[in-house]
Coordinates of C-alpha atoms in Angstrom, one line a residue:
M1364 CA -3.3 -54.0 -36.1
N1365 CA -1.6 -53.8 -32.7
E1366 CA -1.6 -56.9 -30.6
M1367 CA -2.4 -56.2 -27.0
L1368 CA 0.1 -57.3 -24.4
P1369 CA -0.5 -57.8 -20.7
P1370 CA -1.0 -54.6 -18.7
F1371 CA 2.0 -52.7 -17.2
P1372 CA 2.1 -53.8 -13.6
D1373 CA 2.4 -50.3 -12.2
T1374 CA -0.5 -48.8 -14.1
G1375 CA -2.8 -51.6 -15.2
R1376 CA -2.9 -49.9 -18.6
A1377 CA -2.5 -52.1 -21.7
R1378 CA 0.8 -52.3 -23.6
S1379 CA 0.9 -51.9 -27.3
A1380 CA 2.8 -54.5 -29.4
R1381 CA 3.9 -51.6 -31.6
R1382 CA 7.4 -50.4 -30.6
L1383 CA 8.6 -47.0 -31.8
K1384 CA 12.2 -46.7 -32.6
L1385 CA 14.1 -44.1 -30.5
A1386 CA 14.3 -41.8 -33.5
D1387 CA 10.5 -41.9 -33.9
R1388 CA 10.1 -41.1 -30.2
V1389 CA 12.5 -38.1 -30.5
D1390 CA 10.5 -36.9 -33.5
H1391 CA 7.3 -37.0 -31.5
L1392 CA 8.9 -35.0 -28.7
A1393 CA 10.6 -32.5 -31.0
G1394 CA 7.1 -31.6 -32.4
L1395 CA 5.9 -30.4 -29.0
S1396 CA 6.1 -26.7 -28.0
L1397 CA 7.0 -27.9 -24.5
F1398 CA 10.4 -29.0 -25.8
E1399 CA 11.0 -26.0 -28.1
G1400 CA 14.7 -25.3 -28.5
W1401 CA 15.9 -28.7 -27.1
S1402 CA 18.6 -30.4 -29.2
K1403 CA 18.0 -33.9 -30.6
R1404 CA 20.6 -35.2 -28.2
D1405 CA 18.7 -33.8 -25.2
L1406 CA 15.4 -35.1 -26.6
R1407 CA 17.0 -38.6 -26.9
G1408 CA 17.8 -38.5 -23.2
I1409 CA 14.1 -37.9 -22.5
A1410 CA 12.9 -40.4 -25.2
R1411 CA 15.0 -43.2 -23.8
N1412 CA 12.9 -43.0 -20.7
T1413 CA 9.5 -42.9 -22.2
R1414 CA 7.2 -45.9 -22.5
E1415 CA 4.5 -46.7 -25.0
E1416 CA 1.0 -47.5 -23.8
M1417 CA -2.5 -47.8 -25.3
I1418 CA -6.0 -47.6 -24.0
E1419 CA -9.3 -48.5 -25.5
P1420 CA -12.2 -46.1 -26.3
D1421 CA -14.1 -44.8 -23.3
Q1422 CA -11.2 -45.4 -20.9
F1423 CA -9.7 -42.5 -19.0
L1424 CA -6.1 -41.5 -19.6
I1425 CA -6.3 -38.9 -16.8
R1426 CA -9.0 -38.3 -14.2
E1427 CA -9.6 -34.8 -12.9
G1428 CA -8.4 -34.5 -9.3
S1429 CA -6.0 -37.5 -9.4
P1430 CA -2.3 -37.1 -8.5
A1431 CA -0.1 -35.9 -11.3
R1432 CA 3.4 -37.2 -12.0
E1433 CA 3.4 -37.9 -15.7
A1434 CA 2.5 -36.4 -19.1
Y1435 CA 1.3 -38.1 -22.2
V1436 CA 2.2 -37.5 -25.8
I1437 CA -0.5 -38.7 -28.1
I1438 CA 0.9 -40.7 -31.0
G1439 CA -2.3 -42.3 -32.3
G1440 CA -6.1 -41.9 -31.8
E1441 CA -8.2 -39.1 -30.3
A1442 CA -9.4 -38.1 -26.8
V1443 CA -11.7 -35.5 -25.2
V1444 CA -10.5 -33.2 -22.5
R1445 CA -13.0 -32.1 -19.9
S1446 CA -12.6 -29.8 -17.0
K1447 CA -15.4 -29.5 -14.4
G1448 CA -17.6 -31.5 -16.7
R1449 CA -17.2 -29.0 -19.6
R1450 CA -15.5 -30.2 -22.8
V1451 CA -12.5 -28.0 -23.4
A1452 CA -10.6 -29.7 -26.2
V1453 CA -10.1 -32.7 -28.4
V1454 CA -6.6 -34.0 -28.7
G1455 CA -4.8 -36.3 -31.1
P1456 CA -1.5 -37.2 -32.6
G1457 CA 1.1 -34.5 -31.8
D1458 CA -0.6 -33.2 -28.7
I1459 CA 0.6 -33.5 -25.1
V1460 CA -1.7 -33.8 -22.1
G1461 CA -1.0 -33.6 -18.4
E1462 CA 2.2 -31.6 -18.9
L1463 CA 1.6 -29.6 -15.7
G1464 CA 1.9 -32.9 -13.9
L1465 CA 5.6 -32.9 -14.9
L1466 CA 6.1 -29.6 -13.2
L1467 CA 3.7 -29.3 -10.3
H1468 CA 2.6 -31.5 -7.4
R1469 CA -1.1 -30.7 -7.8
P1470 CA -4.1 -32.7 -8.6
R1471 CA -5.1 -33.0 -12.3
T1472 CA -7.2 -30.0 -13.5
A1473 CA -9.0 -32.0 -16.2
S1474 CA -10.0 -35.5 -17.3
V1475 CA -8.9 -37.0 -20.6
R1476 CA -11.0 -39.9 -22.0
A1477 CA -10.2 -41.9 -25.2
V1478 CA -12.7 -41.6 -28.1
T1479 CA -10.8 -44.1 -30.2
P1480 CA -8.0 -46.5 -29.3
L1481 CA -5.4 -44.2 -28.0
E1482 CA -1.6 -44.8 -28.2
Y1483 CA 0.7 -42.5 -26.3
L1484 CA 4.2 -42.1 -24.8
V1485 CA 4.4 -41.6 -21.1
L1486 CA 6.8 -38.9 -19.8
D1487 CA 7.8 -39.5 -16.2
Q1488 CA 8.5 -36.5 -13.9
A1489 CA 11.6 -38.1 -12.3
H1490 CA 13.3 -38.7 -15.7
L1491 CA 12.6 -35.2 -16.8
K1492 CA 13.9 -33.8 -13.6
D1493 CA 17.1 -35.9 -14.0
C1494 CA 17.7 -34.5 -17.5
I1495 CA 17.2 -31.0 -16.3
E1496 CA 19.6 -31.5 -13.3
R1497 CA 22.3 -32.8 -15.7
S1498 CA 21.7 -29.8 -18.0
P1499 CA 20.3 -26.7 -16.3
Q1500 CA 19.9 -25.0 -19.7
L1501 CA 17.1 -27.4 -20.4
G1502 CA 15.3 -26.2 -17.3
W1503 CA 15.6 -22.6 -18.5
L1504 CA 14.2 -23.6 -22.0
L1505 CA 11.3 -25.4 -20.3
L1506 CA 10.6 -22.4 -18.0
Q1507 CA 10.6 -20.0 -21.0
T1508 CA 8.1 -22.3 -22.9
V1509 CA 5.8 -22.5 -19.9
A1510 CA 6.0 -18.7 -19.3
N1511 CA 5.1 -18.1 -23.0
R1512 CA 2.1 -20.4 -22.8
L1513 CA 0.9 -18.7 -19.6
S1514 CA 1.3 -15.3 -21.1
D1515 CA -0.7 -16.4 -24.2
T1516 CA -3.6 -17.5 -22.0
V1517 CA -3.6 -14.2 -20.0
T1518 CA -3.6 -11.9 -23.0

C-alpha cells in the first residue's frame, strides 16, 4: 500500500510514496493516443517533467470552469467525468483527462472526481510547450492527433 506524503506545496494534493521509474512513465505516455507517433526519446523528455500525485475517493482532480494548464494520465484507480452535471465517462488506468488544458487557455469543460484512490501523472503545459519548441515535428504530430480526434467527434 502507498504511504501518503505531505501535499505538494503548489497544489495541496497528496503525494504518493510510489515512485515510477522513468521507463514506466514513458510506457504510460506511449499508450496515449495524444502522443501517437512520438519516439521513446521524445516521450522521455516529457516523462522527465511529469510528477506523480494521488487523491482519495470523492476528491476532485478537475473542477469544471477552473483554469486549465495541466493534463493528467491515470495510472491507478477510477474517476467519473461530468460535464454540466451529466455523467459523460468513467476513466481509469491508461486514460488521459484535461488534455485540452495543455493546448488551450480556456476554463475546464468538465469535472473529474475520484471514485477510488486515484494515482496519476501530471503533464505541465510549459514543459510540453518547451519540448515542442525544441522539436517542431512533435507539434505537428500533436496537431494531427487532435485533428483526428475532433474529426471523429464530428462524424
